Coordinates of C-alpha atoms and ligand atoms in Angstrom, one line a residue:
M1 CA -16.8 19.7 -12.3
P2 CA -15.8 16.2 -13.6
G3 CA -18.7 13.7 -14.1
P4 CA -19.1 10.4 -12.3
A5 CA -16.6 7.6 -13.0
R6 CA -17.8 4.7 -15.1
I7 CA -18.1 1.6 -13.0
V8 CA -16.8 -1.7 -14.5
R9 CA -17.6 -5.0 -12.6
T10 CA -16.1 -7.8 -14.8
A11 CA -12.6 -8.7 -15.9
A12 CA -13.8 -9.2 -19.5
A13 CA -15.4 -5.7 -19.7
M14 CA -12.4 -4.1 -18.1
Q15 CA -10.0 -5.8 -20.6
R16 CA -12.2 -4.9 -23.5
L17 CA -12.2 -1.2 -22.5
A18 CA -8.4 -1.3 -21.8
K19 CA -7.7 -2.8 -25.3
E20 CA -9.7 0.0 -26.9
W21 CA -7.6 2.5 -25.1
Q22 CA -4.4 0.6 -26.0
A23 CA -5.5 0.7 -29.7
K24 CA -5.9 4.4 -29.5
K25 CA -2.4 4.7 -27.8
L26 CA -3.9 6.4 -24.8
G27 CA -2.0 6.6 -21.5
V28 CA -3.7 4.7 -18.6
G29 CA -2.8 5.6 -15.0
F30 CA -3.9 3.0 -12.5
V31 CA -4.4 3.3 -8.8
P32 CA -5.1 -0.1 -7.1
T33 CA -7.0 0.3 -3.8
M34 CA -9.1 -1.7 -1.3
G35 CA -11.5 1.2 -1.1
Y36 CA -12.5 3.2 2.0
L37 CA -10.6 6.0 0.3
H38 CA -8.9 8.9 2.0
A39 CA -6.9 12.0 1.1
G40 CA -3.8 9.7 0.6
H41 CA -5.6 7.8 -2.1
V42 CA -6.8 11.1 -3.7
S43 CA -3.1 12.2 -4.0
L44 CA -2.4 8.9 -5.8
M45 CA -5.2 9.6 -8.3
Q46 CA -3.9 13.1 -8.8
R47 CA -0.4 11.7 -9.4
A48 CA -1.9 9.3 -12.0
R49 CA -3.7 12.2 -13.8
K50 CA -0.4 14.1 -13.8
A51 CA 1.3 11.1 -15.4
V52 CA -1.2 10.5 -18.2
G53 CA -2.4 14.1 -18.8
A54 CA -5.9 15.3 -19.7
K55 CA -6.2 13.0 -22.7
G56 CA -5.2 9.9 -20.7
L57 CA -7.4 7.7 -18.5
V58 CA -7.3 7.3 -14.8
V59 CA -8.6 3.9 -13.4
V60 CA -9.0 3.2 -9.7
S61 CA -9.7 -0.4 -8.6
I62 CA -11.7 -1.0 -5.5
Y63 CA -11.3 -4.5 -4.3
V64 CA -10.8 -6.0 -0.9
N65 CA -8.5 -8.8 -1.9
P66 CA -9.2 -11.9 0.3
T67 CA -5.9 -13.7 -0.6
Q68 CA -3.8 -11.0 1.2
F69 CA -5.6 -11.5 4.5
A70 CA -4.6 -14.4 6.8
P71 CA -7.4 -16.5 8.3
T72 CA -6.7 -14.8 11.6
E73 CA -7.2 -11.4 10.1
D74 CA -10.8 -10.2 9.9
L75 CA -11.4 -9.7 6.3
S76 CA -15.2 -9.2 6.8
K77 CA -14.5 -6.3 9.2
Y78 CA -12.4 -4.4 6.6
P79 CA -14.1 -1.0 6.3
R80 CA -16.2 -0.4 3.1
D81 CA -18.2 2.5 1.8
F82 CA -18.7 2.3 -1.9
A83 CA -21.0 5.3 -2.2
R84 CA -18.5 7.6 -0.5
D85 CA -15.6 6.1 -2.6
K86 CA -17.6 6.8 -5.8
K87 CA -18.0 10.4 -4.9
M88 CA -14.4 10.8 -4.0
C89 CA -13.4 9.3 -7.3
A90 CA -15.8 11.6 -9.2
D91 CA -14.4 14.6 -7.4
A92 CA -10.9 13.5 -8.3
G93 CA -11.7 13.2 -12.0
V94 CA -11.3 9.4 -12.1
D95 CA -12.6 8.0 -15.5
V96 CA -13.2 4.4 -14.5
I97 CA -13.7 2.5 -11.2
F98 CA -13.0 -1.2 -11.6
A99 CA -14.8 -3.0 -8.7
P100 CA -14.9 -6.7 -9.4
T101 CA -16.5 -9.3 -7.2
D102 CA -14.6 -12.2 -5.5
K103 CA -16.2 -14.6 -8.0
E104 CA -14.8 -12.5 -10.9
M105 CA -11.3 -12.4 -9.4
Y106 CA -11.1 -15.9 -8.0
P107 CA -13.5 -18.1 -9.8
E108 CA -14.1 -21.7 -8.9
G109 CA -10.9 -23.7 -9.5
F110 CA -8.5 -20.8 -9.2
S111 CA -5.0 -22.2 -8.5
T112 CA -2.2 -19.9 -9.8
Y113 CA -0.3 -17.5 -7.6
V114 CA 2.5 -15.1 -8.1
I115 CA 5.2 -15.3 -5.5
E116 CA 8.2 -12.9 -5.0
E117 CA 10.9 -14.9 -3.1
K118 CA 13.4 -12.4 -1.8
L119 CA 12.0 -9.0 -0.8
S120 CA 8.9 -10.4 0.7
R121 CA 10.5 -12.5 3.4
S122 CA 11.2 -9.8 6.0
M123 CA 9.1 -7.2 7.9
E124 CA 5.4 -7.5 6.7
G125 CA 6.2 -10.8 5.1
A126 CA 7.6 -12.2 8.4
S127 CA 4.7 -10.9 10.4
R128 CA 2.1 -11.9 7.7
P129 CA 3.5 -14.9 5.9
T130 CA 0.9 -15.2 3.1
H131 CA 0.2 -11.5 2.7
F132 CA 2.6 -10.7 -0.2
R133 CA 1.6 -13.7 -2.2
G134 CA -1.9 -12.3 -2.2
V135 CA -0.7 -8.9 -3.1
T136 CA 1.5 -9.9 -6.0
T137 CA -1.2 -12.3 -7.3
V138 CA -4.0 -9.7 -7.3
V139 CA -1.8 -6.9 -8.6
A140 CA -0.6 -9.0 -11.5
K141 CA -4.2 -9.9 -12.3
L142 CA -5.3 -6.3 -12.1
F143 CA -2.4 -5.2 -14.4
N144 CA -3.6 -7.8 -16.9
M145 CA -7.2 -6.5 -16.8
V146 CA -6.5 -2.7 -16.7
L147 CA -3.4 -2.8 -19.0
P148 CA -2.1 0.4 -17.5
T149 CA 0.9 2.4 -18.9
V150 CA 1.7 3.6 -15.4
A151 CA 0.6 2.4 -11.9
I152 CA 0.8 4.4 -8.7
F153 CA 1.5 2.9 -5.3
G154 CA 1.7 4.8 -2.0
A155 CA 5.1 4.9 -0.1
K156 CA 3.3 4.0 3.2
D157 CA 3.5 0.4 2.0
F158 CA 7.2 0.7 1.2
Q159 CA 7.9 -3.0 1.1
Q160 CA 4.8 -3.6 -1.1
A161 CA 5.9 -1.0 -3.6
A162 CA 9.4 -2.5 -3.7
I163 CA 8.0 -6.0 -4.3
V164 CA 5.6 -4.8 -7.0
K165 CA 8.5 -3.0 -8.8
Q166 CA 10.5 -6.3 -8.6
M167 CA 7.6 -8.2 -10.0
V168 CA 7.1 -5.8 -12.9
R169 CA 10.8 -6.2 -13.7
D170 CA 10.9 -10.0 -13.3
L171 CA 7.7 -10.7 -15.2
N172 CA 8.1 -8.0 -17.9
F173 CA 4.9 -6.1 -17.3
P174 CA 5.0 -3.2 -19.9
L175 CA 4.3 -0.4 -17.4
R176 CA 6.0 2.1 -15.2
I177 CA 5.6 2.2 -11.4
I178 CA 5.5 5.5 -9.5
V179 CA 5.8 5.5 -5.7
A180 CA 4.0 8.5 -4.3
P181 CA 4.7 10.2 -0.9
I182 CA 2.9 9.3 2.3
W183 CA 0.0 11.6 3.4
R184 CA -0.1 12.4 7.1
E185 CA -2.6 13.7 9.6
A186 CA -1.6 16.9 11.6
D187 CA 0.1 14.8 14.3
G188 CA 2.1 12.9 11.7
L189 CA 0.0 9.7 11.6
A190 CA 0.2 8.2 8.1
M191 CA -3.3 8.1 6.5
S192 CA -4.7 4.6 6.3
S193 CA -8.1 3.0 6.0
R194 CA -7.2 1.1 9.1
N195 CA -7.0 4.2 11.3
K196 CA -10.8 3.9 11.5
Y197 CA -10.3 0.9 13.8
L198 CA -8.5 3.0 16.5
S199 CA -10.4 3.9 19.7
P200 CA -10.1 7.6 20.7
A201 CA -7.4 6.7 23.3
Q202 CA -5.5 4.7 20.7
R203 CA -5.8 7.4 18.1
S204 CA -4.4 10.0 20.5
Q205 CA -1.3 7.8 20.9
A206 CA -0.9 6.8 17.2
G207 CA 1.3 9.8 16.4
V208 CA 4.1 7.8 18.2
L209 CA 5.0 6.0 15.0
W210 CA 5.9 9.3 13.4
L211 CA 7.7 10.4 16.6
A212 CA 9.8 7.2 16.4
L213 CA 10.8 8.0 12.8
E214 CA 11.7 11.6 13.7
Q215 CA 13.7 10.4 16.7
A216 CA 15.7 8.1 14.6
K217 CA 16.2 10.7 11.9
T218 CA 17.6 13.1 14.5
A219 CA 19.8 10.4 16.0
V220 CA 21.5 9.7 12.6
A221 CA 21.6 13.2 11.3
K222 CA 25.2 13.8 12.3
R223 CA 26.7 10.3 12.7
A224 CA 26.1 6.7 12.0
V225 CA 24.3 4.8 14.9
P226 CA 24.2 1.0 15.4
A227 CA 20.8 -0.5 14.5
A228 CA 20.6 -2.2 17.9
Q229 CA 20.8 1.1 19.7
L230 CA 18.1 2.7 17.5
T231 CA 15.9 -0.4 18.0
K232 CA 16.2 0.0 21.8
M233 CA 15.4 3.7 21.5
T234 CA 12.4 3.0 19.3
S235 CA 11.1 0.2 21.6
W236 CA 11.3 2.5 24.6
L237 CA 9.5 5.4 22.9
I238 CA 6.7 3.1 21.7
S239 CA 6.4 1.6 25.2
T240 CA 5.8 5.0 26.7
Q241 CA 2.3 4.8 25.2
S242 CA -0.1 2.5 27.1
E243 CA -2.1 1.1 24.2
T244 CA 0.9 0.0 22.0
R245 CA 2.9 -3.1 21.3
L246 CA 5.8 -2.9 18.9
D247 CA 5.6 -5.7 16.3
Y248 CA 8.9 -4.9 14.5
V249 CA 11.3 -2.1 13.7
E250 CA 13.8 -2.5 10.8
F251 CA 16.6 -0.4 9.3
F252 CA 17.5 -1.4 5.7
D253 CA 18.7 -0.5 2.3
P254 CA 15.8 1.2 0.4
E255 CA 16.6 -0.7 -2.8
T256 CA 17.5 -4.3 -1.7
L257 CA 15.6 -4.1 1.7
A258 CA 18.7 -5.8 3.2
P259 CA 19.0 -5.0 6.9
E260 CA 21.8 -2.5 7.9
K261 CA 23.8 -3.0 11.1
L262 CA 25.0 0.6 11.1
V263 CA 22.3 3.2 10.3
R264 CA 23.1 6.4 8.4
R265 CA 21.3 9.2 6.7
G266 CA 19.5 7.6 3.8
T267 CA 18.9 4.3 5.5
Q268 CA 15.2 3.3 5.4
M269 CA 13.4 2.7 8.6
A270 CA 10.1 0.8 8.9
L271 CA 8.0 -0.1 11.9
A272 CA 4.8 -1.9 12.7
V273 CA 2.9 -1.2 16.0
F274 CA -0.2 -2.9 17.4
F275 CA -2.9 -0.8 19.1
G276 CA -5.0 -3.5 20.5
K277 CA -5.9 -5.7 17.5
T278 CA -5.1 -2.9 15.0
R279 CA -1.7 -3.0 13.4
L280 CA -0.3 0.2 11.9
I281 CA 2.8 0.6 9.8
D282 CA 5.0 3.5 8.8
N283 CA 8.4 4.2 7.3
A284 CA 10.8 7.0 6.3
K285 CA 14.2 7.6 4.7
L286 CA 16.4 8.7 7.7
Ligands
PAF301 O1 -2.2 -1.4 -0.9 C1 -3.3 -1.9 -1.0 O2 -4.4 -1.3 -0.8 C2 -3.4 -3.3 -1.5 O3 -2.4 -4.1 -1.1 C3 -3.5 -3.4 -3.1 C4 -2.2 -2.9 -3.7 C5 -4.7 -2.6 -3.6 C6 -3.7 -4.9 -3.5 O4 -4.9 -5.4 -3.0

């Protein structure tokens, strides 16, 4: 069995370690997370290990990043369980857990942000206007501390992965981004730390996001369908569940994220659905 992961708490210590690895030309696979880990995260750790091999290092960051939460979103209620996270990382063969404090990440006087200006306007960016500024800022900071050769992002946050890839290109971060597939529960619900917020009634209805993706996939399997028609079908399906409220559904080009009026096989679909105060997202290539 692999031993426990080494825990690093400060940016300086993380950078020092990362520079030692860099000097030895070791591959470093990085999985940024906000903790409360689940099987989906473990699959990202395994993907990181596969990318860097047995000689390389796998680093997982656990940091609930305040700048990606709006004042209306309850940051203090975000689920946390560091003891459990540590065990999951050890079992997955992670070498280092980087778990900095807020003071370490955003010290007094912090005033520089990274803003992506195109891909981050729609969907999650439209519903949560300051969200991606927080994500790109913290991910850029984490990249500068961990100095990874490869970083793994989950496809559940499809728009986030596209924005991070764009940032890496635009700002010349010397690393490769891998986007790893979504992990799903038996009823199709995409794994997410936020699923914990669902009441039993909401949880029993949450498979509807997956059903909506499957419904659209079937609809476009043989012929192109107007996005407006698919939007109506999706709204109707979501509304059959009493606990839901559709936030958005979008059909778009998977590279540019530009909306498509006519939806075909290969078009990307994403949706966000409220269950009470909990907002779940999902997406698929149709
Ligand atoms: O996807 C997440 O959990 C977060 O957005 C990330 C990438 C760890 C940045 O805080």
